[in-house]
Amino acid sequence: HLSADLLLGILREVVKRRPELRLVLMSATLQKELFVDFFQLPPEAVVEVPGRAFPVEVENIAQPDEPQTLRQDIMRRPKRRTEFDTEPYLQLLRRIEASTEADERGDVLIFVPGAFEIEALVGAISEHAARTKRWIALPLHSQLPMEQQDKVFDIAPQGVRKAIVSTNIAETSVTIDGVRFVVDSGKMKGLDVDTVSSVRHLAERWVSKASADQR
């Protein structure tokens, strides 16, 4: 992310001018060599804490009208989104139902761009869950009250899976136990500036490769 890169550049210059300042960088996915070279750190300044890494199988599912280039995506993108296609996500839930045992544990975390998409998808999953009795649809974004956000951490009843529909708040801000499947739309909402009116607004955009890996 550009803001983080700029901040690290500023911190490097600050540390040069103030050697008494102690700077601590921590991350579960940090590329150690890059930061050692960037900050010119001695070997004793690096502390590694081993963790557990579970194997992750990634599958890319192409959509019929998916743009092949960023230019195509920008040209097709409407000024204001008025609908959201929930069917591809419901198809994945049906696929999980068909490929796993009914009493098998493992929740689903779904990343979508914003609150509009969350509301539409939670509604669709709730209708599907009313028929199958195998899902609990839970929204997660920063504007929700804390008591509603905390529901994503509750353990689902036996034979029922949680389908957590979230913005990128679940990318780095929280860790939810029990998640076995991650469905990533590859989109997020970020601040943008209208070139005509110079008004700042939230615009939909593709996530970076680093963000996709983190998800």
Short mmCIF file of C-alpha atoms in Angstrom, two decimals:
data_model
loop_
_atom_site.label_atom_id
_atom_site.label_comp_id
_atom_site.label_asym_id
_atom_site.label_seq_id
_atom_site.Cartn_x
_atom_site.Cartn_y
_atom_site.Cartn_z
CA HIS A 1 0.00 0.00 0.00
CA LEU A 2 1.31 3.42 -0.99
CA SER A 3 0.58 5.08 2.37
CA ALA A 4 2.51 2.37 4.25
CA ASP A 5 5.46 2.65 1.83
CA LEU A 6 5.62 6.43 2.34
CA LEU A 7 5.43 6.04 6.12
CA LEU A 8 8.30 3.52 6.13
CA GLY A 9 10.42 5.91 4.04
CA ILE A 10 9.78 8.73 6.52
CA LEU A 11 10.53 6.47 9.50
CA ARG A 12 13.87 5.45 7.98
CA GLU A 13 14.93 9.09 7.79
CA VAL A 14 13.66 9.80 11.33
CA VAL A 15 15.67 6.87 12.74
CA LYS A 16 18.83 8.22 11.08
CA ARG A 17 18.39 11.57 12.80
CA ARG A 18 17.29 10.13 16.15
CA PRO A 19 19.35 7.02 16.98
CA GLU A 20 17.74 6.79 20.43
CA LEU A 21 14.36 6.09 18.82
CA ARG A 22 13.32 2.41 18.88
CA LEU A 23 11.26 1.27 15.90
CA VAL A 24 9.51 -2.13 16.01
CA LEU A 25 8.00 -3.68 12.87
CA MET A 26 5.83 -6.77 13.27
CA SER A 27 3.90 -8.83 10.73
CA ALA A 28 2.88 -12.43 10.15
CA THR A 29 3.71 -12.09 6.43
CA LEU A 30 6.71 -9.77 6.57
CA GLN A 31 9.44 -10.26 3.94
CA LYS A 32 12.39 -10.06 6.32
CA GLU A 33 15.15 -9.53 3.74
CA LEU A 34 13.50 -6.46 2.22
CA PHE A 35 13.28 -4.66 5.56
CA VAL A 36 16.76 -5.69 6.68
CA ASP A 37 18.21 -4.13 3.53
CA PHE A 38 15.93 -1.09 3.63
CA PHE A 39 16.72 -0.17 7.25
CA GLN A 40 20.29 -1.60 7.15
CA LEU A 41 19.66 -3.73 10.23
CA PRO A 42 22.25 -5.93 11.95
CA PRO A 43 21.40 -9.65 12.37
CA GLU A 44 20.69 -9.26 16.10
CA ALA A 45 17.91 -6.77 15.35
CA VAL A 46 15.74 -9.47 13.75
CA VAL A 47 13.58 -11.72 15.93
CA GLU A 48 11.70 -14.61 14.31
CA VAL A 49 8.85 -16.39 16.07
CA PRO A 50 7.88 -19.61 14.26
CA GLY A 51 4.19 -20.22 13.70
CA ARG A 52 1.95 -22.83 12.14
CA ALA A 53 1.15 -22.58 8.45
CA PHE A 54 -1.68 -24.68 7.09
CA PRO A 55 -1.71 -25.71 3.43
CA VAL A 56 -4.00 -23.51 1.32
CA GLU A 57 -5.52 -24.65 -1.96
CA VAL A 58 -6.40 -21.76 -4.30
CA GLU A 59 -8.94 -22.05 -7.10
CA ASN A 60 -9.77 -19.22 -9.51
CA ILE A 61 -13.34 -19.35 -10.83
CA ALA A 62 -13.83 -17.16 -13.91
CA GLN A 63 -17.14 -15.34 -14.37
CA PRO A 64 -18.92 -15.03 -17.75
CA ASP A 65 -18.65 -11.22 -18.06
CA GLU A 66 -15.37 -10.82 -16.20
CA PRO A 67 -13.16 -8.08 -17.77
CA GLN A 68 -9.80 -9.31 -19.01
CA THR A 69 -7.92 -6.02 -18.47
CA LEU A 70 -8.05 -3.12 -16.01
CA ARG A 71 -9.04 -0.78 -18.87
CA GLN A 72 -12.04 -2.94 -19.74
CA ASP A 73 -13.09 -2.96 -16.09
CA ILE A 74 -12.94 0.86 -15.84
CA MET A 75 -14.85 1.35 -19.09
CA ARG A 76 -17.66 -1.01 -18.04
CA ARG A 77 -17.89 0.18 -14.44
CA PRO A 78 -21.12 2.13 -13.74
CA LYS A 79 -21.08 5.47 -11.94
CA ARG A 80 -23.35 4.10 -9.21
CA ARG A 81 -23.94 0.43 -8.43
CA THR A 82 -27.63 -0.45 -8.33
CA GLU A 83 -27.48 -4.27 -8.26
CA PHE A 84 -25.19 -7.06 -7.10
CA ASP A 85 -25.18 -10.58 -8.53
CA THR A 86 -25.31 -12.97 -5.57
CA GLU A 87 -25.75 -16.16 -7.61
CA PRO A 88 -22.00 -17.02 -7.99
CA TYR A 89 -21.64 -16.94 -4.20
CA LEU A 90 -24.73 -19.10 -3.66
CA GLN A 91 -23.35 -21.61 -6.17
CA LEU A 92 -20.19 -21.90 -4.07
CA LEU A 93 -22.23 -22.51 -0.92
CA ARG A 94 -24.15 -25.27 -2.72
CA ARG A 95 -20.84 -26.74 -3.85
CA ILE A 96 -19.58 -26.79 -0.24
CA GLU A 97 -22.83 -28.47 0.87
CA ALA A 98 -22.42 -31.17 -1.78
CA SER A 99 -18.74 -31.87 -1.09
CA THR A 100 -18.76 -31.99 2.74
CA GLU A 101 -20.60 -33.93 5.41
CA ALA A 102 -23.56 -32.21 7.06
CA ASP A 103 -21.98 -32.36 10.54
CA GLU A 104 -18.50 -31.36 9.35
CA ARG A 105 -17.08 -28.15 10.81
CA GLY A 106 -15.72 -25.28 8.74
CA ASP A 107 -17.12 -21.78 8.23
CA VAL A 108 -16.99 -19.57 5.13
CA LEU A 109 -15.53 -16.05 4.95
CA ILE A 110 -16.62 -14.03 1.92
CA PHE A 111 -14.93 -10.77 0.92
CA VAL A 112 -17.01 -8.21 -0.99
CA PRO A 113 -16.34 -4.49 -1.64
CA GLY A 114 -18.75 -2.69 0.69
CA ALA A 115 -21.88 -2.51 2.84
CA PHE A 116 -24.24 -2.49 -0.17
CA GLU A 117 -22.88 -5.82 -1.39
CA ILE A 118 -22.85 -7.24 2.15
CA GLU A 119 -26.54 -6.41 2.67
CA ALA A 120 -27.53 -7.96 -0.68
CA LEU A 121 -25.49 -11.15 -0.14
CA VAL A 122 -26.53 -11.64 3.51
CA GLY A 123 -30.16 -11.38 2.39
CA ALA A 124 -29.66 -13.96 -0.37
CA ILE A 125 -27.79 -16.38 1.93
CA SER A 126 -30.46 -16.00 4.60
CA GLU A 127 -33.14 -17.02 2.08
CA HIS A 128 -31.03 -20.00 1.04
CA ALA A 129 -30.42 -20.91 4.71
CA ALA A 130 -34.15 -20.84 5.43
CA ARG A 131 -34.55 -23.72 2.97
CA THR A 132 -31.44 -25.77 3.77
CA LYS A 133 -31.07 -25.09 7.53
CA ARG A 134 -27.28 -25.35 7.07
CA TRP A 135 -26.10 -21.72 7.18
CA ILE A 136 -26.06 -18.63 9.37
CA ALA A 137 -25.43 -15.44 7.38
CA LEU A 138 -23.45 -12.81 9.31
CA PRO A 139 -22.38 -9.34 8.09
CA LEU A 140 -19.08 -7.76 9.13
CA HIS A 141 -18.00 -4.20 8.42
CA SER A 142 -16.76 -1.21 10.41
CA GLN A 143 -20.13 0.59 10.62
CA LEU A 144 -21.86 -2.25 12.47
CA PRO A 145 -22.40 -1.95 16.26
CA MET A 146 -19.82 -3.89 18.27
CA GLU A 147 -22.36 -6.38 19.61
CA GLN A 148 -23.31 -7.28 16.04
CA GLN A 149 -19.66 -7.56 14.96
CA ASP A 150 -18.99 -9.90 17.89
CA LYS A 151 -21.53 -12.43 16.54
CA VAL A 152 -18.99 -13.60 13.93
CA PHE A 153 -16.89 -15.09 16.79
CA ASP A 154 -19.74 -17.22 18.18
CA ILE A 155 -19.59 -20.97 17.51
CA ALA A 156 -22.30 -22.16 15.13
CA PRO A 157 -24.61 -25.02 16.21
CA GLN A 158 -23.71 -28.56 15.12
CA GLY A 159 -24.56 -29.13 11.46
CA VAL A 160 -24.65 -25.40 10.69
CA ARG A 161 -21.90 -23.27 9.15
CA LYS A 162 -21.35 -19.54 9.45
CA ALA A 163 -21.22 -17.58 6.19
CA ILE A 164 -19.45 -14.36 7.18
CA VAL A 165 -19.77 -11.63 4.55
CA SER A 166 -17.15 -8.96 5.14
CA THR A 167 -15.29 -6.00 3.74
CA ASN A 168 -11.49 -5.91 3.96
CA ILE A 169 -11.85 -5.34 7.74
CA ALA A 170 -11.41 -9.13 8.06
CA GLU A 171 -8.23 -9.02 5.98
CA THR A 172 -5.93 -7.84 8.76
CA SER A 173 -8.02 -6.35 11.59
CA VAL A 174 -9.58 -9.53 12.98
CA THR A 175 -8.88 -13.28 13.05
CA ILE A 176 -11.94 -15.54 13.09
CA ASP A 177 -11.50 -19.10 14.35
CA GLY A 178 -13.14 -21.91 12.45
CA VAL A 179 -12.91 -20.45 8.95
CA ARG A 180 -12.12 -23.19 6.43
CA PHE A 181 -13.23 -21.62 3.14
CA VAL A 182 -12.43 -18.10 1.88
CA VAL A 183 -14.30 -16.62 -1.08
CA ASP A 184 -12.63 -13.50 -2.44
CA SER A 185 -14.38 -11.17 -4.91
CA GLY A 186 -11.02 -9.43 -5.46
CA LYS A 187 -12.64 -6.03 -4.91
CA MET A 188 -12.55 -3.36 -2.22
CA LYS A 189 -13.72 0.22 -1.64
CA GLY A 190 -11.07 2.94 -1.48
CA LEU A 191 -11.00 6.73 -1.38
CA ASP A 192 -10.93 8.30 -4.84
CA VAL A 193 -11.24 11.83 -6.25
CA ASP A 194 -13.68 12.74 -9.01
CA THR A 195 -11.66 14.40 -11.79
CA VAL A 196 -14.53 16.77 -12.67
CA SER A 197 -15.85 17.89 -9.27
CA SER A 198 -12.68 17.17 -7.18
CA VAL A 199 -14.95 15.53 -4.60
CA ARG A 200 -13.53 12.64 -2.58
CA HIS A 201 -15.66 9.49 -2.57
CA LEU A 202 -15.45 5.74 -2.04
CA ALA A 203 -14.83 3.92 -5.31
CA GLU A 204 -14.67 0.22 -6.09
CA ARG A 205 -11.29 -1.10 -7.16
CA TRP A 206 -9.30 -4.32 -7.47
CA VAL A 207 -7.26 -5.37 -4.44
CA SER A 208 -3.49 -5.72 -4.68
CA LYS A 209 -1.83 -9.13 -5.00
CA ALA A 210 -0.48 -8.74 -1.45
CA SER A 211 -4.00 -8.15 -0.13
CA ALA A 212 -5.32 -11.15 -2.05
CA ASP A 213 -2.58 -13.33 -0.53
CA GLN A 214 -3.36 -11.99 2.94
CA ARG A 215 -7.04 -12.83 2.53
#
